[in-house]
Short mmCIF file of C-alpha atoms and ligand atoms in Angstrom, two decimals:
data_model
loop_
_atom_site.label_atom_id
_atom_site.label_comp_id
_atom_site.label_asym_id
_atom_site.label_seq_id
_atom_site.Cartn_x
_atom_site.Cartn_y
_atom_site.Cartn_z
CA UNK A 101 0.08 -0.02 -0.01
CA UNK A 102 1.40 3.45 -0.90
CA UNK A 103 2.11 5.98 1.92
CA UNK A 104 0.57 9.04 0.02
CA UNK A 105 -2.32 9.54 2.13
CA UNK A 106 -1.63 12.84 3.64
CA UNK A 107 -4.34 14.52 5.99
CA UNK A 108 -5.61 16.70 3.03
CA UNK A 109 -5.29 13.93 0.44
CA UNK A 110 -8.47 14.18 -1.65
CA UNK A 111 -8.41 10.38 -2.53
CA UNK A 112 -9.69 9.47 0.95
CA UNK A 113 -12.71 7.48 0.48
CA UNK A 114 -15.77 7.52 2.90
CA UNK A 115 -17.44 4.25 3.38
CA UNK A 116 -20.61 3.69 5.45
CA UNK A 117 -19.51 0.17 6.87
CA UNK A 118 -16.33 -1.69 7.02
CA UNK A 119 -15.55 -5.09 7.93
CA UNK A 120 -12.21 -5.87 9.54
CA UNK A 121 -11.67 -9.57 10.23
CA UNK A 122 -8.39 -11.43 10.55
CA UNK A 123 -8.47 -13.55 7.47
CA UNK A 124 -10.03 -13.40 3.91
CA UNK A 125 -13.44 -15.16 4.24
CA UNK A 126 -13.81 -14.56 8.02
CA UNK A 127 -16.23 -11.65 7.10
CA UNK A 128 -18.16 -13.71 4.55
CA UNK A 129 -18.66 -16.49 7.33
CA UNK A 130 -19.58 -14.25 10.34
CA UNK A 131 -21.39 -11.30 8.70
CA UNK A 132 -21.73 -11.89 4.95
CA UNK A 133 -25.45 -11.64 4.83
CA UNK A 134 -25.35 -8.37 6.63
CA UNK A 135 -22.79 -6.98 4.42
CA UNK A 136 -24.76 -7.96 1.28
CA UNK A 137 -28.08 -6.48 2.72
CA UNK A 138 -26.38 -3.15 3.49
CA UNK A 139 -24.81 -3.15 0.16
CA UNK A 140 -28.22 -3.98 -1.68
CA UNK A 141 -29.75 -0.87 0.14
CA UNK A 142 -26.95 1.21 -1.40
CA UNK A 143 -24.48 1.61 1.44
CA UNK A 144 -20.86 1.66 0.63
CA UNK A 145 -19.18 -1.38 2.02
CA UNK A 146 -15.76 -2.04 2.53
CA UNK A 147 -13.68 -5.14 3.47
CA UNK A 148 -10.31 -5.03 5.01
CA UNK A 149 -8.30 -8.12 5.71
CA UNK A 150 -5.40 -7.74 8.11
CA UNK A 151 -3.85 -10.83 6.80
CA UNK A 152 -3.74 -12.51 3.47
CA UNK A 153 -4.27 -15.97 5.07
CA UNK A 154 -1.05 -17.27 3.87
CA UNK A 155 -0.64 -19.67 6.61
CA UNK A 156 -3.66 -21.77 5.58
CA UNK A 157 -2.80 -25.17 3.86
CA UNK A 158 -5.05 -24.53 1.13
CA UNK A 159 -4.65 -22.27 -2.02
CA UNK A 160 -1.63 -19.85 -2.80
CA UNK A 161 -1.74 -16.31 -1.55
CA UNK A 162 -2.41 -15.14 -5.31
CA UNK A 163 -5.36 -17.65 -5.51
CA UNK A 164 -6.90 -16.46 -2.19
CA UNK A 165 -6.35 -12.75 -3.18
CA UNK A 166 -8.36 -13.37 -6.41
CA UNK A 167 -10.91 -15.27 -4.51
CA UNK A 168 -11.34 -12.35 -1.95
CA UNK A 169 -12.04 -9.93 -4.56
CA UNK A 170 -14.56 -12.22 -6.40
CA UNK A 171 -16.27 -12.77 -2.92
CA UNK A 172 -16.40 -8.94 -2.31
CA UNK A 173 -18.01 -8.32 -5.73
CA UNK A 174 -20.69 -11.08 -4.92
CA UNK A 175 -21.43 -9.17 -1.62
CA UNK A 176 -21.72 -5.89 -3.70
CA UNK A 177 -18.83 -4.27 -1.70
CA UNK A 178 -17.23 -1.01 -2.85
CA UNK A 179 -13.76 -1.94 -1.81
CA UNK A 180 -11.44 -4.52 -0.50
CA UNK A 181 -7.81 -4.68 0.61
CA UNK A 182 -5.46 -6.85 2.39
CA UNK A 183 -3.08 -5.23 5.00
CA UNK A 184 -0.32 -7.88 4.82
CA UNK A 185 -0.01 -8.39 8.61
CA UNK A 186 1.47 -11.91 9.64
CA UNK A 187 -1.11 -14.66 9.36
CA UNK A 188 -1.10 -17.08 12.40
CA UNK A 189 0.88 -14.56 14.29
CA UNK A 190 -1.49 -11.71 14.27
CA UNK A 191 -0.82 -9.58 17.34
CA UNK A 192 -2.11 -6.14 18.56
CA UNK A 193 1.23 -4.55 18.52
CA UNK A 194 1.57 -0.83 18.24
CA UNK A 195 2.87 -1.43 14.61
CA UNK A 196 0.02 -3.61 13.64
CA UNK A 197 -2.31 -1.14 15.14
CA UNK A 198 -0.73 1.76 13.12
CA UNK A 199 -1.51 -0.27 9.90
CA UNK A 200 -5.03 -0.44 10.84
CA UNK A 201 -5.17 3.12 11.95
CA UNK A 202 -3.96 4.15 8.56
CA UNK A 203 -6.69 2.13 6.79
CA UNK A 204 -9.40 3.44 9.18
CA UNK A 205 -8.39 7.08 8.75
CA UNK A 206 -8.44 6.66 4.89
CA UNK A 207 -11.65 4.78 4.57
CA UNK A 208 -13.57 6.60 7.47
CA UNK A 209 -16.29 4.11 7.88
CA UNK A 210 -19.24 5.10 10.07
CA UNK A 211 -19.61 1.61 11.41
CA UNK A 212 -16.91 -0.93 11.76
CA UNK A 213 -17.79 -4.57 11.92
CA UNK A 214 -15.09 -6.79 13.66
CA UNK A 215 -15.01 -10.20 15.19
CA UNK A 216 -16.04 -11.15 18.75
CA UNK A 217 -13.21 -10.91 21.28
CA UNK A 218 -13.89 -14.46 22.66
CA UNK A 219 -12.55 -16.58 19.97
CA UNK A 220 -10.74 -19.82 19.92
CA UNK A 221 -8.50 -18.98 16.84
CA UNK A 222 -5.84 -16.59 18.29
CA UNK A 223 -5.68 -14.40 15.17
CA UNK A 224 -9.46 -13.80 15.53
CA UNK A 225 -9.07 -12.76 19.21
CA UNK A 226 -6.05 -10.50 18.14
CA UNK A 227 -7.95 -8.92 15.12
CA UNK A 228 -10.84 -7.96 17.60
CA UNK A 229 -8.47 -6.38 20.06
CA UNK A 230 -6.39 -4.65 17.09
CA UNK A 231 -9.41 -3.07 15.61
CA UNK A 232 -10.85 -2.04 19.04
CA UNK A 233 -7.62 -0.39 19.93
CA UNK A 234 -7.09 1.06 16.27
CA UNK A 235 -10.58 2.67 16.40
CA UNK A 236 -9.76 4.70 19.37
CA UNK A 237 -6.18 5.68 18.48
CA UNK A 238 -7.43 6.65 14.97
CA UNK A 239 -9.27 9.54 16.71
CA UNK A 240 -6.39 10.96 18.45
CA UNK A 241 -5.72 14.29 16.83
CA UNK A 242 -2.07 14.49 17.50
CA UNK A 243 -1.28 10.84 16.97
CA UNK A 244 0.97 10.34 13.87
CA UNK A 245 -0.78 12.73 11.45
CA UNK A 246 1.31 11.11 8.71
CA UNK A 247 -1.21 8.15 8.98
CA UNK A 248 -4.05 10.39 7.95
CA UNK A 249 -6.40 12.82 9.59
CA UNK A 250 -7.90 11.83 13.02
CA UNK A 251 -11.05 9.88 12.53
CA UNK A 252 -13.09 7.55 14.77
CA UNK A 253 -15.99 5.23 13.66
CA UNK A 254 -19.28 5.97 15.37
CA UNK A 255 -19.94 2.34 16.19
CA UNK A 256 -18.02 -0.96 16.63
CA UNK A 257 -20.23 -3.98 15.98
CA UNK A 258 -18.86 -7.33 16.92
CA UNK A 259 -19.99 -10.50 14.90
CA UNK A 260 -20.54 -13.69 16.93
CA UNK A 261 -18.70 -16.68 15.53
CA UNK A 262 -20.65 -19.21 13.53
CA UNK A 263 -18.36 -22.08 14.04
CA UNK A 264 -18.67 -22.38 17.85
CA UNK A 265 -21.79 -22.91 19.98
CA UNK A 266 -23.24 -19.42 20.68
CA UNK A 267 -22.63 -19.02 24.38
CA UNK A 268 -22.80 -15.15 24.13
CA UNK A 269 -26.18 -13.64 23.90
CA UNK A 270 -26.42 -11.22 20.98
CA UNK A 271 -27.24 -7.53 21.37
CA UNK A 272 -29.00 -7.64 18.12
CA UNK A 273 -29.77 -10.15 15.11
CA UNK A 274 -29.93 -8.97 11.57
CA UNK A 275 -32.46 -10.61 9.34
CA UNK A 276 -30.40 -12.13 6.50
CA UNK A 277 -33.22 -14.20 4.89
CA UNK A 278 -33.07 -12.24 1.76
CA UNK A 279 -29.19 -12.46 1.48
CA UNK A 280 -28.28 -15.82 2.89
CA UNK A 281 -27.84 -17.27 -0.83
CA UNK A 282 -25.56 -14.21 -1.53
CA UNK A 283 -23.50 -15.02 1.57
CA UNK A 284 -23.26 -18.71 0.49
CA UNK A 285 -22.15 -17.60 -3.07
CA UNK A 286 -19.52 -15.34 -1.53
CA UNK A 287 -18.32 -18.11 0.75
CA UNK A 288 -18.29 -20.52 -2.39
CA UNK A 289 -16.05 -17.99 -4.24
CA UNK A 290 -13.25 -19.06 -1.80
CA UNK A 291 -12.98 -22.22 -3.97
CA UNK A 292 -9.65 -23.34 -3.02
CA UNK A 293 -10.65 -23.75 0.58
CA UNK A 294 -12.94 -26.39 -0.19
CA UNK A 295 -10.43 -28.46 -2.13
CA UNK A 296 -8.35 -30.90 -0.24
CA UNK A 297 -4.65 -30.10 -0.12
CA UNK A 298 -1.86 -32.46 -0.57
CA UNK A 299 -2.26 -35.42 1.81
CA UNK A 300 -5.66 -34.08 3.10
CA UNK A 301 -9.07 -36.01 2.72
CA UNK A 302 -12.02 -34.06 1.53
CA UNK A 303 -13.43 -33.47 5.05
CA UNK A 304 -15.00 -30.13 4.07
CA UNK A 305 -16.91 -30.25 0.85
CA UNK A 306 -19.08 -27.22 0.17
CA UNK A 307 -22.41 -28.99 0.61
CA UNK A 308 -21.56 -30.09 4.12
CA UNK A 309 -20.36 -26.66 4.83
CA UNK A 310 -23.55 -25.08 3.66
CA UNK A 311 -25.52 -27.25 5.97
CA UNK A 312 -23.27 -25.99 8.98
CA UNK A 313 -23.66 -22.41 7.98
CA UNK A 314 -27.50 -22.91 7.35
CA UNK A 315 -27.75 -24.38 10.84
CA UNK A 316 -25.86 -21.39 12.29
CA UNK A 317 -27.90 -18.81 10.52
CA UNK A 318 -31.20 -20.61 11.21
CA UNK A 319 -30.27 -20.60 14.97
CA UNK A 320 -29.76 -16.93 15.15
CA UNK A 321 -32.68 -16.27 12.78
CA UNK A 322 -35.08 -18.16 15.19
CA UNK A 323 -34.27 -15.72 17.90
CA UNK A 324 -36.10 -12.99 15.96
CA UNK A 325 -38.58 -15.36 14.25
CA UNK A 326 -36.88 -14.95 10.77
CA UNK A 327 -35.49 -17.86 8.65
CA UNK A 328 -31.97 -16.75 8.61
CA UNK A 329 -29.99 -14.43 10.89
CA UNK A 330 -26.62 -13.13 11.77
CA UNK A 331 -25.99 -12.21 15.50
CA UNK A 332 -23.88 -9.31 16.72
CA UNK A 333 -22.83 -7.79 20.05
CA UNK A 334 -22.04 -4.15 20.98
CA UNK A 335 -20.26 -3.30 24.22
CA UNK A 336 -22.59 -0.46 24.97
CA UNK A 337 -26.28 -0.63 25.09
CA UNK A 338 -28.15 0.01 21.59
CA UNK A 339 -29.92 3.32 21.75
CA UNK A 340 -33.73 3.32 21.04
CA UNK A 341 -35.73 6.49 20.01
CA UNK A 342 -38.93 4.89 19.12
CA UNK A 343 -40.24 1.80 21.18
CA UNK A 344 -42.96 1.10 18.65
CA UNK A 345 -40.15 0.63 15.81
CA UNK A 346 -38.49 -2.14 17.96
CA UNK A 347 -37.93 -5.10 15.71
CA UNK A 348 -38.43 -8.73 16.50
CA UNK A 349 -41.22 -10.33 18.77
CA UNK A 350 -41.64 -11.26 22.41
CA UNK A 351 -44.01 -14.09 21.46
ZN1 ZN B 550 -10.11 -16.70 10.15
#
């Protein structure tokens, strides 16, 4: 990535939502239906991948990069980039944080979607911490102006993992019934992840994986009485202006 993003640089883009998850395909899995839904209603959606997923046993970095762009197109995203931080060694160091600060100040998302902080994969937990810290530091006026003009997103929204039992109660669930198929097509764009590598057995064919994702989406959708859902947590309570506009049902 070039370093030409000065505070007055007119090439700064402004997106409505930005998903920042550890590896390419993490965002598709945890929040792909929500991103597709937001894009479909005209919102500018960006995806930022801190790592390129080079430590995975399947697919080359070049193949995964092409797949990531194809998946972003399926979702209707306006922008996707990889930051090149080390896969499987992702750590919330000040240096890694600055890389995320630069991206955040350049993309200026109103809402940042990230992974929940309790995760089995250490990269996922690290990405959650990294983005949380970067969102704060990015707003400090005097902090490294060469990384761009100070900016802080309005909201951080944490996606609950779909691969583990949902032990965390969501703050809200997004109805993704209309975009579940889009989500699955975006996941399928990562075709190399569903092909066994050398010496591997085909333990993760796409149809089995689809069943798993469908179960996860049904489970969350059931919470708000819709077919498919994706669940999110915010650290702060969600503000409500109108009780009559509350979604969902108590019965
Ligand atoms: Zn991941």
